């Protein structure tokens, strides 16, 4: 019992630290991510309205309704950057995806607030997406290996990678 | 003025005369004057029409810009409303459940049983960005109360304080960081209708205690946990003497004289692979001084590998207890291990085999068991299971209790 009592003074200190500080789980701002995706100054943001067949394809990929009417993206004619949200278990994960010549060149978790599944933030997981494309079935052409205990977070990042590739394919074919 | 008019007329006559010379000659100067006036009127009319058209174009442009602004505003409003509807509530609900059917064939007696083994609800709340509450409330075996087979149990109720992106403190009633099943046990996440027995008899999952903990991780996939918490209160006499599972106090007016300490190191830096090892020290696993059960140490290590459909789970856990009574009962060392290869044939179908070897405190807790079976996931979060088990007890005296079993199960988690 005395062991517990000795630890009690720690509690207020822990609570005080937790009550302060910056917003938890935000690792990189969106504009910084966009800037790093292009060699020079990033292009102006464009707007893609998500409707018709495109909306159907996205909702099939996500497995649920796509809440936005349109998405903002940055495109210089070859490289497109997409910043999208998807819920893992309970809270939205903000994910940046860079696509060049219909291939993913970068996936990065910009904001993560779930209590489990932190592994998806790190390159040892996100590097798996490098060079993936859309397969004939509308899914990634390569299997993404999961993380034990992070199944839902892995699923969320994978779905957003597919979604970005579908968006990129849409704007290229439209143009 | 007259001169000017005459001069103009003269010039016009000359021009028109040359223009119409090939056609027909004008009747008179007065006729020409009429023609000019009509043409001037037409020019004025055309000028008015052009001016009106320009005004129309300007008005249309304004309307297009206005419409664009309205569409933009409508889009923003609709998205804001959609976002508000889709933003997760600060209070969240989840749960899981599993129904088991066991058909057991044994010389000691056959049995058929169907049981809604677990019905669980999760409740969580986000107080702030850095302070979260989690809980798990379980009803076991459908019915709880006097004489009923089941129990209502509070298995988790804790608050996490996020100190930094890589460091969190925890206080309350929480699951101990030991083994594979103890922290992640929703039925759709594992093979087999019944959980493995090593993580039932040696690691008494589901195993929760109350106290404080810290956990954190590094960017290379290495993570750690340390916890100071309430300890076991194992019986030292009776049919369940020195049974670890019987020592769980479940934080129900639990004796807190002698705490326990748990630490875990875990590596998940390669996708598809988890390696972990846990150590626990019980300062007095019976909570009674001088009764012959003085201290205990648990070590547990496992791997969980899944890649390209192939899976391999393997776990080893071992207790070492000190004290004259536990040594006299030959229960000072209790251990077990299992290995479970599997193959996920498709997104919906997966097959597995499992072999277990246990050496627990009680006679019936010393056995080997082999099983094979499959899981069928019709949708993510729902699973149907079937397996065949064969258990052989280590002690000859219990060979009559050896059994074959066919199990059917249904589970869900959300």
Short mmCIF file of N, CA, C and O in Angstrom, two decimals, chain B residues 273-399:
data_model
loop_
_atom_site.label_atom_id
_atom_site.label_comp_id
_atom_site.label_asym_id
_atom_site.label_seq_id
_atom_site.Cartn_x
_atom_site.Cartn_y
_atom_site.Cartn_z
N UNK B 273 4.50 -7.72 -38.22
CA UNK B 273 5.22 -8.45 -37.18
C UNK B 273 5.09 -7.74 -35.84
O UNK B 273 5.24 -6.52 -35.76
N UNK B 274 4.80 -8.51 -34.80
CA UNK B 274 4.86 -7.99 -33.43
C UNK B 274 5.66 -8.97 -32.59
O UNK B 274 5.40 -10.17 -32.60
N UNK B 275 6.63 -8.43 -31.88
CA UNK B 275 7.39 -9.21 -30.91
C UNK B 275 7.25 -8.50 -29.58
O UNK B 275 7.36 -7.27 -29.52
N UNK B 276 6.99 -9.25 -28.51
CA UNK B 276 6.81 -8.59 -27.21
C UNK B 276 7.23 -9.52 -26.09
O UNK B 276 7.15 -10.76 -26.22
N UNK B 277 7.70 -8.92 -25.02
CA UNK B 277 8.05 -9.68 -23.82
C UNK B 277 7.59 -8.87 -22.61
O UNK B 277 7.75 -7.64 -22.57
N UNK B 278 7.00 -9.57 -21.64
CA UNK B 278 6.50 -8.92 -20.42
C UNK B 278 7.11 -9.58 -19.20
O UNK B 278 7.42 -10.79 -19.21
N UNK B 279 7.26 -8.77 -18.16
CA UNK B 279 7.74 -9.29 -16.88
C UNK B 279 6.84 -8.72 -15.79
O UNK B 279 6.47 -7.54 -15.83
N UNK B 280 6.49 -9.59 -14.83
CA UNK B 280 5.67 -9.11 -13.71
C UNK B 280 6.21 -9.65 -12.40
O UNK B 280 6.61 -10.82 -12.32
N UNK B 281 6.18 -8.80 -11.39
CA UNK B 281 6.60 -9.22 -10.05
C UNK B 281 5.44 -9.01 -9.08
O UNK B 281 4.91 -7.90 -8.97
N UNK B 282 5.04 -10.09 -8.43
CA UNK B 282 3.99 -10.04 -7.41
C UNK B 282 4.67 -10.05 -6.05
O UNK B 282 5.37 -11.03 -5.72
N UNK B 283 4.48 -9.01 -5.26
CA UNK B 283 5.18 -8.93 -3.98
C UNK B 283 4.64 -9.96 -2.98
O UNK B 283 5.38 -10.43 -2.12
N UNK B 284 3.35 -10.30 -3.09
CA UNK B 284 2.79 -11.41 -2.33
C UNK B 284 1.51 -11.86 -3.04
O UNK B 284 0.46 -11.24 -2.87
N UNK B 285 1.58 -12.92 -3.83
CA UNK B 285 0.43 -13.30 -4.68
C UNK B 285 -0.77 -13.83 -3.91
O UNK B 285 -1.81 -14.09 -4.52
N UNK B 286 -0.65 -13.99 -2.58
CA UNK B 286 -1.83 -14.39 -1.80
C UNK B 286 -2.35 -13.24 -0.95
O UNK B 286 -3.43 -13.33 -0.37
N UNK B 287 -1.56 -12.17 -0.84
CA UNK B 287 -1.87 -11.01 0.00
C UNK B 287 -1.88 -11.35 1.49
O UNK B 287 -2.39 -10.59 2.30
N UNK B 288 -1.33 -12.53 1.82
CA UNK B 288 -1.28 -12.95 3.24
C UNK B 288 0.16 -13.31 3.57
O UNK B 288 0.73 -14.22 2.94
N UNK B 289 0.72 -12.65 4.55
CA UNK B 289 2.12 -12.91 4.92
C UNK B 289 2.25 -14.24 5.65
O UNK B 289 1.37 -14.64 6.43
N UNK B 290 3.31 -14.97 5.36
CA UNK B 290 3.65 -16.18 6.09
C UNK B 290 2.79 -17.38 5.80
O UNK B 290 2.76 -18.33 6.58
N UNK B 291 2.05 -17.37 4.68
CA UNK B 291 1.18 -18.52 4.38
C UNK B 291 1.82 -19.51 3.42
O UNK B 291 1.16 -20.43 2.94
N UNK B 292 3.09 -19.32 3.09
CA UNK B 292 3.76 -20.27 2.21
C UNK B 292 3.69 -19.92 0.75
O UNK B 292 4.12 -20.69 -0.10
N UNK B 293 3.10 -18.74 0.42
CA UNK B 293 3.12 -18.22 -0.96
C UNK B 293 3.60 -16.78 -0.85
O UNK B 293 2.83 -15.87 -0.55
N UNK B 294 4.88 -16.59 -1.06
CA UNK B 294 5.50 -15.32 -0.67
C UNK B 294 5.69 -14.33 -1.80
O UNK B 294 5.58 -13.12 -1.60
N UNK B 295 6.04 -14.79 -2.98
CA UNK B 295 6.24 -13.86 -4.11
C UNK B 295 6.10 -14.65 -5.41
O UNK B 295 6.08 -15.89 -5.41
N UNK B 296 5.98 -13.93 -6.49
CA UNK B 296 5.84 -14.59 -7.79
C UNK B 296 6.37 -13.73 -8.91
O UNK B 296 6.33 -12.50 -8.83
N UNK B 297 6.90 -14.41 -9.92
CA UNK B 297 7.39 -13.68 -11.09
C UNK B 297 6.84 -14.34 -12.35
O UNK B 297 6.88 -15.57 -12.48
N UNK B 298 6.33 -13.52 -13.24
CA UNK B 298 5.81 -14.00 -14.52
C UNK B 298 6.67 -13.46 -15.64
O UNK B 298 6.99 -12.26 -15.68
N UNK B 299 7.05 -14.34 -16.57
CA UNK B 299 7.62 -13.85 -17.82
C UNK B 299 6.75 -14.39 -18.96
O UNK B 299 6.22 -15.51 -18.88
N UNK B 300 6.58 -13.58 -19.96
CA UNK B 300 5.76 -13.98 -21.10
C UNK B 300 6.36 -13.35 -22.35
O UNK B 300 6.74 -12.18 -22.35
N UNK B 301 6.46 -14.15 -23.40
CA UNK B 301 6.99 -13.62 -24.66
C UNK B 301 6.16 -14.18 -25.82
O UNK B 301 5.65 -15.31 -25.74
N UNK B 302 6.00 -13.39 -26.85
CA UNK B 302 5.21 -13.88 -27.99
C UNK B 302 5.63 -13.22 -29.29
O UNK B 302 6.27 -12.16 -29.29
N UNK B 303 5.22 -13.86 -30.36
CA UNK B 303 5.32 -13.23 -31.68
C UNK B 303 3.95 -13.31 -32.33
O UNK B 303 3.16 -14.22 -32.05
N UNK B 304 3.65 -12.35 -33.15
CA UNK B 304 2.40 -12.35 -33.91
C UNK B 304 2.77 -11.86 -35.30
O UNK B 304 3.06 -10.67 -35.49
N UNK B 305 2.78 -12.77 -36.25
CA UNK B 305 3.27 -12.44 -37.59
C UNK B 305 2.14 -12.69 -38.60
O UNK B 305 1.51 -13.75 -38.60
N UNK B 306 1.90 -11.73 -39.47
CA UNK B 306 0.90 -11.87 -40.53
C UNK B 306 1.40 -11.17 -41.77
O UNK B 306 1.63 -9.95 -41.74
N UNK B 307 1.60 -11.94 -42.82
CA UNK B 307 2.05 -11.32 -44.07
C UNK B 307 1.57 -12.17 -45.24
O UNK B 307 1.70 -13.39 -45.23
N UNK B 308 1.04 -11.46 -46.24
CA UNK B 308 0.58 -12.10 -47.48
C UNK B 308 -0.34 -13.29 -47.18
O UNK B 308 -0.27 -14.33 -47.84
N UNK B 309 -1.20 -13.14 -46.20
CA UNK B 309 -2.16 -14.18 -45.87
C UNK B 309 -1.65 -15.17 -44.83
O UNK B 309 -2.44 -15.77 -44.11
N UNK B 310 -0.34 -15.34 -44.75
CA UNK B 310 0.20 -16.29 -43.79
C UNK B 310 0.26 -15.63 -42.40
O UNK B 310 0.57 -14.45 -42.27
N UNK B 311 0.00 -16.46 -41.39
CA UNK B 311 0.06 -15.95 -40.03
C UNK B 311 0.73 -16.96 -39.12
O UNK B 311 0.68 -18.18 -39.37
N UNK B 312 1.39 -16.46 -38.09
CA UNK B 312 1.98 -17.36 -37.10
C UNK B 312 1.97 -16.65 -35.75
O UNK B 312 2.61 -15.60 -35.59
N UNK B 313 1.23 -17.24 -34.83
CA UNK B 313 1.24 -16.74 -33.46
C UNK B 313 1.92 -17.79 -32.59
O UNK B 313 1.63 -18.99 -32.72
N UNK B 314 2.78 -17.35 -31.71
CA UNK B 314 3.42 -18.26 -30.77
C UNK B 314 3.63 -17.51 -29.46
O UNK B 314 3.99 -16.33 -29.47
N UNK B 315 3.36 -18.19 -28.35
CA UNK B 315 3.47 -17.54 -27.05
C UNK B 315 3.98 -18.52 -26.01
O UNK B 315 3.61 -19.70 -26.02
N UNK B 316 4.82 -18.02 -25.13
CA UNK B 316 5.30 -18.81 -23.99
C UNK B 316 5.15 -17.96 -22.74
O UNK B 316 5.55 -16.78 -22.73
N UNK B 317 4.57 -18.55 -21.69
CA UNK B 317 4.41 -17.84 -20.42
C UNK B 317 4.79 -18.76 -19.28
O UNK B 317 4.47 -19.96 -19.31
N UNK B 318 5.43 -18.18 -18.27
CA UNK B 318 5.89 -19.02 -17.16
C UNK B 318 5.85 -18.25 -15.85
O UNK B 318 6.30 -17.10 -15.76
N UNK B 319 5.32 -18.90 -14.81
CA UNK B 319 5.31 -18.36 -13.45
C UNK B 319 6.35 -19.08 -12.60
O UNK B 319 6.49 -20.30 -12.71
N UNK B 320 6.99 -18.34 -11.73
CA UNK B 320 7.83 -18.93 -10.69
C UNK B 320 7.40 -18.33 -9.36
O UNK B 320 7.50 -17.11 -9.17
N UNK B 321 6.86 -19.18 -8.48
CA UNK B 321 6.42 -18.71 -7.17
C UNK B 321 7.39 -19.18 -6.09
O UNK B 321 7.96 -20.28 -6.20
N UNK B 322 7.52 -18.35 -5.08
CA UNK B 322 8.36 -18.72 -3.93
C UNK B 322 7.48 -18.89 -2.69
O UNK B 322 6.51 -18.15 -2.50
N UNK B 323 7.88 -19.87 -1.84
CA UNK B 323 7.15 -20.12 -0.59
C UNK B 323 7.07 -21.61 -0.34
O UNK B 323 6.97 -22.40 -1.28
N UNK B 324 7.11 -21.97 0.93
CA UNK B 324 7.17 -23.41 1.24
C UNK B 324 5.90 -24.15 0.82
O UNK B 324 5.94 -25.29 0.38
N UNK B 325 4.75 -23.52 0.94
CA UNK B 325 3.50 -24.21 0.63
C UNK B 325 3.36 -24.46 -0.88
O UNK B 325 2.96 -25.55 -1.31
N UNK B 326 3.68 -23.44 -1.66
CA UNK B 326 3.52 -23.59 -3.11
C UNK B 326 4.56 -24.58 -3.65
O UNK B 326 4.27 -25.34 -4.59
N UNK B 327 5.71 -24.61 -3.03
CA UNK B 327 6.73 -25.57 -3.47
C UNK B 327 6.32 -26.99 -3.07
O UNK B 327 6.50 -27.95 -3.85
N UNK B 328 5.77 -27.14 -1.87
CA UNK B 328 5.33 -28.46 -1.41
C UNK B 328 4.21 -29.01 -2.30
O UNK B 328 4.11 -30.22 -2.52
N UNK B 329 3.38 -28.10 -2.84
CA UNK B 329 2.27 -28.52 -3.71
C UNK B 329 2.73 -28.72 -5.15
O UNK B 329 1.91 -29.04 -6.03
N UNK B 330 4.01 -28.52 -5.40
CA UNK B 330 4.58 -28.65 -6.74
C UNK B 330 3.89 -27.71 -7.73
O UNK B 330 3.67 -28.05 -8.90
N UNK B 331 3.49 -26.54 -7.23
CA UNK B 331 2.84 -25.54 -8.09
C UNK B 331 3.69 -24.29 -8.20
O UNK B 331 3.21 -23.25 -8.64
N UNK B 332 4.96 -24.40 -7.79
CA UNK B 332 5.82 -23.21 -7.82
C UNK B 332 6.22 -22.83 -9.24
O UNK B 332 6.55 -21.68 -9.50
N UNK B 333 6.19 -23.79 -10.14
CA UNK B 333 6.44 -23.46 -11.54
C UNK B 333 5.22 -23.84 -12.36
O UNK B 333 4.79 -25.00 -12.35
N UNK B 334 4.66 -22.87 -13.02
CA UNK B 334 3.50 -23.10 -13.89
C UNK B 334 3.80 -22.44 -15.22
O UNK B 334 4.16 -21.26 -15.26
N UNK B 335 3.65 -23.19 -16.29
CA UNK B 335 3.96 -22.58 -17.59
C UNK B 335 3.11 -23.18 -18.70
O UNK B 335 2.39 -24.17 -18.49
N UNK B 336 3.22 -22.60 -19.86
CA UNK B 336 2.48 -23.09 -21.01
C UNK B 336 2.93 -22.37 -22.26
O UNK B 336 3.50 -21.27 -22.19
N UNK B 337 2.69 -23.00 -23.39
CA UNK B 337 3.03 -22.36 -24.66
C UNK B 337 2.05 -22.83 -25.74
O UNK B 337 1.40 -23.88 -25.58
N UNK B 338 1.95 -22.08 -26.77
CA UNK B 338 1.15 -22.52 -27.92
C UNK B 338 1.74 -21.94 -29.20
O UNK B 338 2.48 -20.95 -29.17
N UNK B 339 1.42 -22.63 -30.28
CA UNK B 339 1.82 -22.16 -31.60
C UNK B 339 0.61 -22.26 -32.51
O UNK B 339 -0.16 -23.23 -32.42
N UNK B 340 0.40 -21.24 -33.34
CA UNK B 340 -0.83 -21.18 -34.13
C UNK B 340 -0.54 -20.67 -35.54
O UNK B 340 -0.56 -19.47 -35.79
N UNK B 341 -0.26 -21.56 -36.48
CA UNK B 341 -0.12 -21.12 -37.88
C UNK B 341 -1.50 -20.91 -38.50
O UNK B 341 -2.47 -21.58 -38.12
N UNK B 342 -1.58 -19.99 -39.43
CA UNK B 342 -2.88 -19.72 -40.07
C UNK B 342 -2.66 -19.24 -41.50
O UNK B 342 -1.55 -18.82 -41.87
N UNK B 343 -3.74 -19.31 -42.27
CA UNK B 343 -3.66 -18.78 -43.64
C UNK B 343 -4.99 -18.12 -43.99
O UNK B 343 -6.05 -18.74 -43.89
N UNK B 344 -4.90 -16.86 -44.36
CA UNK B 344 -6.10 -16.10 -44.77
C UNK B 344 -6.23 -16.27 -46.27
O UNK B 344 -5.55 -15.59 -47.06
N UNK B 345 -7.10 -17.22 -46.64
CA UNK B 345 -7.24 -17.57 -48.05
C UNK B 345 -7.79 -16.41 -48.87
O UNK B 345 -7.28 -16.09 -49.95
N UNK B 346 -8.84 -15.79 -48.36
CA UNK B 346 -9.42 -14.61 -48.99
C UNK B 346 -9.73 -13.62 -47.88
O UNK B 346 -9.48 -13.89 -46.70
N UNK B 347 -10.34 -12.51 -48.29
CA UNK B 347 -10.73 -11.53 -47.28
C UNK B 347 -11.75 -12.12 -46.30
O UNK B 347 -11.82 -11.73 -45.14
N UNK B 348 -12.51 -13.12 -46.78
CA UNK B 348 -13.60 -13.67 -45.96
C UNK B 348 -13.25 -14.98 -45.26
O UNK B 348 -13.86 -15.32 -44.26
N UNK B 349 -12.29 -15.72 -45.79
CA UNK B 349 -12.02 -17.06 -45.26
C UNK B 349 -10.60 -17.16 -44.72
O UNK B 349 -9.65 -16.73 -45.36
N UNK B 350 -10.48 -17.78 -43.55
CA UNK B 350 -9.16 -18.03 -42.98
C UNK B 350 -9.16 -19.36 -42.24
O UNK B 350 -10.17 -19.76 -41.64
N UNK B 351 -8.04 -20.06 -42.31
CA UNK B 351 -7.92 -21.38 -41.69
C UNK B 351 -6.75 -21.37 -40.71
O UNK B 351 -5.79 -20.62 -40.91
N UNK B 352 -6.84 -22.21 -39.69
CA UNK B 352 -5.76 -22.21 -38.71
C UNK B 352 -5.62 -23.59 -38.07
O UNK B 352 -6.51 -24.44 -38.14
N UNK B 353 -4.48 -23.78 -37.43
CA UNK B 353 -4.25 -24.93 -36.56
C UNK B 353 -3.60 -24.40 -35.29
O UNK B 353 -2.98 -23.32 -35.29
N UNK B 354 -3.76 -25.09 -34.18
CA UNK B 354 -3.16 -24.62 -32.93
C UNK B 354 -2.75 -25.83 -32.09
O UNK B 354 -3.49 -26.81 -32.02
N UNK B 355 -1.60 -25.71 -31.48
CA UNK B 355 -1.16 -26.74 -30.55
C UNK B 355 -0.77 -26.06 -29.25
O UNK B 355 -0.01 -25.08 -29.26
N UNK B 356 -1.28 -26.60 -28.13
CA UNK B 356 -1.00 -26.00 -26.82
C UNK B 356 -0.44 -27.05 -25.87
O UNK B 356 -0.83 -28.23 -25.94
N UNK B 357 0.42 -26.60 -24.99
CA UNK B 357 0.98 -27.49 -23.96
C UNK B 357 0.96 -26.71 -22.64
O UNK B 357 1.62 -25.67 -22.52
N UNK B 358 0.21 -27.21 -21.67
CA UNK B 358 0.03 -26.49 -20.41
C UNK B 358 0.45 -27.31 -19.21
O UNK B 358 0.20 -28.52 -19.16
N UNK B 359 1.00 -26.59 -18.24
CA UNK B 359 1.34 -27.21 -16.96
C UNK B 359 0.92 -26.23 -15.86
O UNK B 359 1.73 -25.46 -15.35
N UNK B 360 -0.37 -26.25 -15.54
CA UNK B 360 -0.90 -25.34 -14.53
C UNK B 360 -0.87 -25.96 -13.15
O UNK B 360 -0.32 -27.05 -12.94
N UNK B 361 -1.52 -25.28 -12.18
CA UNK B 361 -1.48 -25.73 -10.79
C UNK B 361 -2.39 -26.93 -10.55
O UNK B 361 -2.01 -27.88 -9.87
N UNK B 362 -3.57 -26.90 -11.11
CA UNK B 362 -4.53 -27.96 -10.85
C UNK B 362 -4.29 -29.14 -11.81
O UNK B 362 -3.75 -28.94 -12.91
N UNK B 363 -4.75 -30.30 -11.43
CA UNK B 363 -4.55 -31.49 -12.27
C UNK B 363 -5.16 -31.30 -13.65
O UNK B 363 -4.58 -31.67 -14.67
N UNK B 364 -6.36 -30.71 -13.69
CA UNK B 364 -7.04 -30.54 -14.97
C UNK B 364 -6.40 -29.44 -15.83
O UNK B 364 -6.81 -29.25 -16.98
N UNK B 365 -5.45 -28.71 -15.23
CA UNK B 365 -4.77 -27.66 -15.99
C UNK B 365 -3.44 -28.12 -16.58
O UNK B 365 -2.61 -27.31 -17.01
N UNK B 366 -3.23 -29.45 -16.58
CA UNK B 366 -2.02 -30.00 -17.19
C UNK B 366 -2.47 -30.84 -18.38
O UNK B 366 -3.04 -31.92 -18.22
N UNK B 367 -2.28 -30.34 -19.59
CA UNK B 367 -2.75 -31.07 -20.78
C UNK B 367 -2.10 -30.52 -22.04
O UNK B 367 -1.46 -29.45 -22.02
N UNK B 368 -2.27 -31.29 -23.10
CA UNK B 368 -1.94 -30.77 -24.44
C UNK B 368 -3.25 -30.74 -25.24
O UNK B 368 -4.17 -31.53 -24.98
N UNK B 369 -3.31 -29.85 -26.18
CA UNK B 369 -4.53 -29.73 -26.98
C UNK B 369 -4.17 -29.35 -28.41
O UNK B 369 -3.36 -28.44 -28.63
N UNK B 370 -4.79 -30.06 -29.34
CA UNK B 370 -4.61 -29.76 -30.77
C UNK B 370 -5.95 -29.34 -31.33
O UNK B 370 -6.99 -29.90 -30.95
N UNK B 371 -5.94 -28.40 -32.24
CA UNK B 371 -7.20 -28.01 -32.86
C UNK B 371 -6.96 -27.44 -34.26
O UNK B 371 -5.88 -26.93 -34.57
N UNK B 372 -7.99 -27.59 -35.08
CA UNK B 372 -7.98 -27.00 -36.43
C UNK B 372 -9.36 -26.37 -36.64
O UNK B 372 -10.35 -26.79 -36.01
N UNK B 373 -9.43 -25.40 -37.51
CA UNK B 373 -10.73 -24.77 -37.75
C UNK B 373 -10.63 -23.64 -38.75
O UNK B 373 -9.59 -23.45 -39.38
N UNK B 374 -11.73 -22.95 -38.89
CA UNK B 374 -11.74 -21.82 -39.82
C UNK B 374 -12.59 -20.68 -39.28
O UNK B 374 -13.46 -20.88 -38.42
N UNK B 375 -12.30 -19.50 -39.78
CA UNK B 375 -13.12 -18.31 -39.54
C UNK B 375 -13.70 -17.85 -40.86
O UNK B 375 -13.04 -17.93 -41.90
N UNK B 376 -14.92 -17.36 -40.82
CA UNK B 376 -15.55 -16.76 -42.00
C UNK B 376 -16.05 -15.38 -41.60
O UNK B 376 -16.85 -15.25 -40.67
N UNK B 377 -15.51 -14.36 -42.27
CA UNK B 377 -15.91 -12.99 -41.99
C UNK B 377 -16.83 -12.51 -43.13
O UNK B 377 -16.33 -12.12 -44.20
N UNK B 378 -18.15 -12.55 -42.95
CA UNK B 378 -19.04 -12.08 -44.03
C UNK B 378 -18.86 -10.60 -44.30
O UNK B 378 -18.95 -10.16 -45.45
N UNK B 379 -18.63 -9.83 -43.27
CA UNK B 379 -18.25 -8.42 -43.40
C UNK B 379 -17.23 -8.15 -42.31
O UNK B 379 -17.12 -8.91 -41.34
N UNK B 380 -16.51 -7.07 -42.47
CA UNK B 380 -15.54 -6.72 -41.45
C UNK B 380 -16.26 -6.47 -40.13
O UNK B 380 -17.24 -5.73 -40.07
N UNK B 381 -15.79 -7.12 -39.07
CA UNK B 381 -16.42 -6.90 -37.76
C UNK B 381 -17.38 -8.00 -37.36
O UNK B 381 -17.86 -8.01 -36.23
N UNK B 382 -17.69 -8.91 -38.27
CA UNK B 382 -18.58 -10.04 -37.94
C UNK B 382 -17.86 -11.32 -38.35
O UNK B 382 -17.26 -11.39 -39.42
N UNK B 383 -17.92 -12.34 -37.47
CA UNK B 383 -17.21 -13.58 -37.78
C UNK B 383 -18.03 -14.80 -37.38
O UNK B 383 -18.76 -14.77 -36.38
N UNK B 384 -17.97 -15.82 -38.21
CA UNK B 384 -18.52 -17.13 -37.89
C UNK B 384 -17.34 -18.09 -37.79
O UNK B 384 -16.41 -18.02 -38.60
N UNK B 385 -17.37 -18.99 -36.80
CA UNK B 385 -16.21 -19.85 -36.55
C UNK B 385 -16.64 -21.30 -36.37
O UNK B 385 -17.74 -21.59 -35.89
N UNK B 386 -15.73 -22.17 -36.73
CA UNK B 386 -15.93 -23.60 -36.47
C UNK B 386 -14.56 -24.22 -36.22
O UNK B 386 -13.60 -23.88 -36.90
N UNK B 387 -14.49 -25.12 -35.25
CA UNK B 387 -13.22 -25.80 -35.03
C UNK B 387 -13.45 -27.17 -34.41
O UNK B 387 -14.54 -27.50 -33.91
N UNK B 388 -12.39 -27.95 -34.48
CA UNK B 388 -12.36 -29.28 -33.84
C UNK B 388 -11.17 -29.29 -32.89
O UNK B 388 -10.07 -28.88 -33.26
N UNK B 389 -11.42 -29.75 -31.62
CA UNK B 389 -10.35 -29.78 -30.61
C UNK B 389 -10.18 -31.19 -30.06
O UNK B 389 -11.17 -31.91 -29.92
N UNK B 390 -8.97 -31.51 -29.72
CA UNK B 390 -8.70 -32.79 -29.04
C UNK B 390 -7.78 -32.50 -27.86
O UNK B 390 -6.67 -31.99 -28.05
N UNK B 391 -8.26 -32.79 -26.66
CA UNK B 391 -7.47 -32.51 -25.45
C UNK B 391 -7.05 -33.82 -24.77
O UNK B 391 -7.89 -34.71 -24.59
N UNK B 392 -5.79 -33.89 -24.41
CA UNK B 392 -5.27 -35.07 -23.71
C UNK B 392 -4.58 -34.60 -22.44
O UNK B 392 -3.63 -33.79 -22.49
N UNK B 393 -5.05 -35.10 -21.30
CA UNK B 393 -4.47 -34.68 -20.02
C UNK B 393 -3.15 -35.37 -19.75
O UNK B 393 -2.93 -36.52 -20.16
N UNK B 394 -2.30 -34.67 -19.05
CA UNK B 394 -0.96 -35.19 -18.77
C UNK B 394 -1.01 -36.32 -17.76
O UNK B 394 -0.30 -37.32 -17.88
N UNK B 395 -1.85 -36.17 -16.74
CA UNK B 395 -1.92 -37.16 -15.67
C UNK B 395 -2.80 -38.34 -16.10
O UNK B 395 -3.92 -38.13 -16.59
N UNK B 396 -2.28 -39.55 -15.88
CA UNK B 396 -3.04 -40.75 -16.27
C UNK B 396 -4.40 -40.79 -15.56
O UNK B 396 -5.38 -41.27 -16.11
N UNK B 397 -4.42 -40.29 -14.34
CA UNK B 397 -5.66 -40.33 -13.56
C UNK B 397 -6.78 -39.55 -14.23
O UNK B 397 -7.96 -39.79 -13.97
N UNK B 398 -6.43 -38.64 -15.09
CA UNK B 398 -7.45 -37.82 -15.75
C UNK B 398 -7.66 -38.21 -17.21
O UNK B 398 -8.33 -37.49 -17.96
N UNK B 399 -7.10 -39.35 -17.60
CA UNK B 399 -7.22 -39.73 -19.02
C UNK B 399 -8.69 -39.93 -19.42
O UNK B 399 -9.06 -39.75 -20.58
#
